[in-house]
Coordinates of C-alpha atoms in Angstrom, one line a residue:
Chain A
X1 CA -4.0 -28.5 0.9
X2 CA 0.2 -28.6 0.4
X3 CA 1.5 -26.9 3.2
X4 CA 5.0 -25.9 4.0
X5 CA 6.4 -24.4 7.4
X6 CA 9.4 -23.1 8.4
X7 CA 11.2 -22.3 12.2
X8 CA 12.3 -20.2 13.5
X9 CA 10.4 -17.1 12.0
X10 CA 13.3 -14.8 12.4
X11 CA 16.7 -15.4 14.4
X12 CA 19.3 -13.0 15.5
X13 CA 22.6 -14.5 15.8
X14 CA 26.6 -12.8 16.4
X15 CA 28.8 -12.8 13.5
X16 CA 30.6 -16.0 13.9
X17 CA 27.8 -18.2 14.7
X18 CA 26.3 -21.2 13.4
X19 CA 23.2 -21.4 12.7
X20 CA 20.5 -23.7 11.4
X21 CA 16.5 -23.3 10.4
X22 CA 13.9 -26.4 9.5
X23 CA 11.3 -26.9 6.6
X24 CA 8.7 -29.5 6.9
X25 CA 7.0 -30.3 3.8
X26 CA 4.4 -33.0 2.9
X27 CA 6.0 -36.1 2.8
X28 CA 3.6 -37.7 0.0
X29 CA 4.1 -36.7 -4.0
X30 CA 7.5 -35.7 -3.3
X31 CA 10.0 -34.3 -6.1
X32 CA 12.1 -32.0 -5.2
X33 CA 12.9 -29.1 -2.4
X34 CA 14.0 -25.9 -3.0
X35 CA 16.4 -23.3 -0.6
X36 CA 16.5 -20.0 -1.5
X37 CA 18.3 -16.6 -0.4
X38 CA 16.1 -13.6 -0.2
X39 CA 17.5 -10.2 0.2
X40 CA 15.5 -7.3 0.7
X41 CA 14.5 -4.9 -2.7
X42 CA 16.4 -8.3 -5.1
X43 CA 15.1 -11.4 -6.5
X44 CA 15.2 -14.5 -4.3
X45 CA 18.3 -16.5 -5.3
X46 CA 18.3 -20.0 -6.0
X47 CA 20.7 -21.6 -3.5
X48 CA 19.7 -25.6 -3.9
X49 CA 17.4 -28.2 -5.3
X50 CA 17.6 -31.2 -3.6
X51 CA 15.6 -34.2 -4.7
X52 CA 16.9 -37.9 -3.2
X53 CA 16.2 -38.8 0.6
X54 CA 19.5 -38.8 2.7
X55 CA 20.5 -35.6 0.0
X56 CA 23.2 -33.8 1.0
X57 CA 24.2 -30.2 -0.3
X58 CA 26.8 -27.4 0.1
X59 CA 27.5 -23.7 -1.1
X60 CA 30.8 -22.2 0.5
X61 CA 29.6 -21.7 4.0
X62 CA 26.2 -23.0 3.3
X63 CA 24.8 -26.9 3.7
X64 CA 21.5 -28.4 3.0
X65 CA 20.0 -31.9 4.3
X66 CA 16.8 -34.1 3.3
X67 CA 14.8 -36.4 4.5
X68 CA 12.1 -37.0 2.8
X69 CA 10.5 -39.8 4.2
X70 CA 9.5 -37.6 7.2
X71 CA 9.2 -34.5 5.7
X72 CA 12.1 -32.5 6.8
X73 CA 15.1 -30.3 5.4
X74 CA 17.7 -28.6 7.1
X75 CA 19.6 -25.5 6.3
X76 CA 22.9 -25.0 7.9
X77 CA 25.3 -21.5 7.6
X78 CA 28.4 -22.2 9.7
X79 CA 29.8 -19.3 11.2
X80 CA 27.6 -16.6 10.2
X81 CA 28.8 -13.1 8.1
X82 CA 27.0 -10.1 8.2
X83 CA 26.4 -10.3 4.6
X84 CA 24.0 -13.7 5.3
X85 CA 21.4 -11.4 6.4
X86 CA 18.3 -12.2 4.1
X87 CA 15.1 -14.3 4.3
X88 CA 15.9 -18.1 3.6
X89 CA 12.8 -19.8 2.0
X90 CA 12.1 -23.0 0.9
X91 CA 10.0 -24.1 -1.1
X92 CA 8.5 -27.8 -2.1
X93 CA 7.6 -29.0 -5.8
X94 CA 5.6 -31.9 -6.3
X95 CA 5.5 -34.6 -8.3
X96 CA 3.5 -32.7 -11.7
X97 CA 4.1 -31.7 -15.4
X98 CA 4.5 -28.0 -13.9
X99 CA 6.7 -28.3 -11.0
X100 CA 4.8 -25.1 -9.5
X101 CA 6.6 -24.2 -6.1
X102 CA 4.8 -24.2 -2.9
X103 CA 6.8 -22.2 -0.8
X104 CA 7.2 -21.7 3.3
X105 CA 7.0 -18.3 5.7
X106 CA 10.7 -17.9 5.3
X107 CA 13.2 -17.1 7.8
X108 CA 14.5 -14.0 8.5
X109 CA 18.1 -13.9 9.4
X110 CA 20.1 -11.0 10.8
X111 CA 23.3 -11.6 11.4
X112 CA 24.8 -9.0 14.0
X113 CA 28.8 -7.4 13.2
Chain B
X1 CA 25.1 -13.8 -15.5
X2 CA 21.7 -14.4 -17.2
X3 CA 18.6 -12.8 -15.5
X4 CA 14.9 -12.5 -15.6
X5 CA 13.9 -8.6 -15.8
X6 CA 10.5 -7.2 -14.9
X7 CA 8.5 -3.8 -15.5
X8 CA 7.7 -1.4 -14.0
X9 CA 8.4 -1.9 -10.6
X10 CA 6.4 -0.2 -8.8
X11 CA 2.8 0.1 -10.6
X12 CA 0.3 2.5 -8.1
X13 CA -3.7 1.5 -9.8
X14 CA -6.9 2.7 -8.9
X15 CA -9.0 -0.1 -8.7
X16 CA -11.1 -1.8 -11.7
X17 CA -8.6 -0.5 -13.9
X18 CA -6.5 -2.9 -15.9
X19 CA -2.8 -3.6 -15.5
X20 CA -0.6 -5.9 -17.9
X21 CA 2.7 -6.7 -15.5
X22 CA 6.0 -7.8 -18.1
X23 CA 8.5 -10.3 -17.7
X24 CA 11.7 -10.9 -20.2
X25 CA 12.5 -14.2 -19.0
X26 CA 16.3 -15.9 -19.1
X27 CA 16.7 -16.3 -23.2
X28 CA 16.7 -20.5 -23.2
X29 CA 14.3 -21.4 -20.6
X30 CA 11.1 -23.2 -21.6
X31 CA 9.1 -22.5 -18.6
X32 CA 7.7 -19.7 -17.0
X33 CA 5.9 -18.6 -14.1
X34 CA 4.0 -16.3 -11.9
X35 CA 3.8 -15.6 -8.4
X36 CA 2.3 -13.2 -6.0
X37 CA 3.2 -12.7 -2.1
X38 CA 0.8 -10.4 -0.7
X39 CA 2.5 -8.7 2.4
X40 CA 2.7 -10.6 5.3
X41 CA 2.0 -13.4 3.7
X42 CA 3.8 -16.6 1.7
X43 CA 4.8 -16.4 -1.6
X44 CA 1.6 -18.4 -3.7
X45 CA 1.6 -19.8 -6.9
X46 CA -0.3 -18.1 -9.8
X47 CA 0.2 -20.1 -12.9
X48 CA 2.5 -21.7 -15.4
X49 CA 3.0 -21.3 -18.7
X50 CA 4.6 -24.0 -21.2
X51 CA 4.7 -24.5 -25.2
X52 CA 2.8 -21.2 -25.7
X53 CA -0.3 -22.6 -23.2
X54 CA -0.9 -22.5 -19.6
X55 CA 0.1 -25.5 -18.3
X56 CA -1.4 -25.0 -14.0
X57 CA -3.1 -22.1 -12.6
X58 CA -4.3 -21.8 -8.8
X59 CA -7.6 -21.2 -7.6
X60 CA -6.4 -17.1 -7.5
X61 CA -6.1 -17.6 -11.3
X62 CA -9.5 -16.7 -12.2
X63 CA -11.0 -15.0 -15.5
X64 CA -9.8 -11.7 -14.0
X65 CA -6.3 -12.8 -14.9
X66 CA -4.6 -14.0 -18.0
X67 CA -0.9 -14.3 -19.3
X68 CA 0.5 -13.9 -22.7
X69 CA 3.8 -14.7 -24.6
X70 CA 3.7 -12.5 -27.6
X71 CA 6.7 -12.4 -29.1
X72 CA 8.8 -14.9 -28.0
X73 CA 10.4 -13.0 -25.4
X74 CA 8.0 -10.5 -23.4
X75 CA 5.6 -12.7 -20.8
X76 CA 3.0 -10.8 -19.2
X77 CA 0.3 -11.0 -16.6
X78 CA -2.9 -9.1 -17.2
X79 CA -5.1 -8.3 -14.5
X80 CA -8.5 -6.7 -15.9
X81 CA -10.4 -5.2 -13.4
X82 CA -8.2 -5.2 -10.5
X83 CA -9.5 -5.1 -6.6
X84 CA -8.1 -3.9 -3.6
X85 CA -7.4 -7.6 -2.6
X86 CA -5.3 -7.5 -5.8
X87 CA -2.6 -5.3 -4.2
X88 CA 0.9 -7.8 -3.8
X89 CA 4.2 -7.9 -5.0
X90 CA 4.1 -10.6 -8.2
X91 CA 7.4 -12.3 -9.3
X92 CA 7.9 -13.9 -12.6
X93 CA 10.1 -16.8 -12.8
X94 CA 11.5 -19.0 -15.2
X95 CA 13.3 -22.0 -15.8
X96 CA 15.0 -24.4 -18.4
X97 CA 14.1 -27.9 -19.5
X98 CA 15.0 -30.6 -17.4
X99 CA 14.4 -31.9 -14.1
X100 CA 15.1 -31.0 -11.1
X101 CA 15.8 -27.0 -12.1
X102 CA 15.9 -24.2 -10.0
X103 CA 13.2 -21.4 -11.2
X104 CA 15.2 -18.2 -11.5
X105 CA 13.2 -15.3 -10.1
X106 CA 12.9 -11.8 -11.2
X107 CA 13.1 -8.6 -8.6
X108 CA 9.2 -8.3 -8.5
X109 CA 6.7 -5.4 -9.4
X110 CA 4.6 -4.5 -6.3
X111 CA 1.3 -3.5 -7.4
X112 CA -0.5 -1.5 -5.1
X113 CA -4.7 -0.9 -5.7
X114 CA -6.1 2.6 -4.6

């Protein structure tokens, strides 16, 4: 069974702050590793797709590392807003015609004024 | 910017009725998708749909459930006799050809079983 954690669950942090969150994935049949924003009452919003070992991505305030010989992504927000309040999944597609998403618990983010 | 659209969104059952969920997904993607996150717990795969077929469908997936592209734009889950156990939020997601590609998610239809 493909199973995909995240930590923390949830973190409260000051606006200001810098933050980061992990995902460990299966480090076997790997294909690519999906971050995504999810507000409350909207669709989750595709933030990366990261797919080569030693990957490095960034949004605006927003980076993304993987390593995917150990199993590991980061996701970094450097000095936090208000408005980055959401659930951050990711989630891991494996090697397959379908490239069907296995996704983690999620953070939960709240991000205090 | 494109988006995928789903209705209704909030669908209240009684239980072994059936319920078709609909989808419009983005106009040019290839692939489509559903998924279910039943509360408290991770979002979990459903099935795939590709070239008018299903293409992967979980162990959830079962002959309770089925998904249909009709007329090139609509694509819909059909639940036949639905259960209390049934009762989630499903997403429908699609995404374009190529590789990698994010899958571009709709806002959901939470379908609660009475």
């Amino acid at each position: 069974i493909l199973n995909v954690e995240q930590s923390p669950q949830s973190l409260h942090v000051q606006e200001g702050d810098s933050t980061n969150f992990t995902c460990s994935f299966p480090s076997s049949n790997f294909y690519a590793l999906h971050w995504y924003r999810w507000e409350t009452a909207k669709s989750p919003e595709a933030l990366f797709v990261m797919t080569l070992n030693g990957d490095e991505k960034k949004k605006g305030r927003i980076s993304a590392t993987l390593n995917t010989k150990e199993g590991y992504s980061y996701l970094y927000i450097k000095g936090s807003q208000p408005e980055d309040s959401a659930t951050y999944l990711c989630a891991f597609a494996h090697g397959g015609a379908t490239n069907k998403l296995i996704f983690g618990t999620g953070t939960l983010l709240a991000v205090q004024p | 910017e494109p988006e995928v659209t789903q209705t209704p969104s909030h669908q209240v059952t009684q239980m072994g009725q059936e319920v078709i969920l609909r989808c419009v997904p983005i106009s040019n993607h290839l692939y489509f998708y559903w998924y279910r996150q039943i509360l408290g717990q991770k979002v979990e795969f459903l099935v795939s749909f590709y070239n008018n077929e299903i293409s992967e469908k979980s162990e959830i997936f079962d002959d309770q459930f089925s998904v249909e592209r009709p007329d090139g734009s609509n694509f819909t889950l059909k639940i036949r006799s639905t259960k209390l156990e049934d009762s989630a939020m499903y997403f429908c997601a699609s995404r374009t050809y190529g590789t990698p590609q994010p899958q571009h998610f709709g806002d959901g239809t939470r379908l609660s079983i009475l």
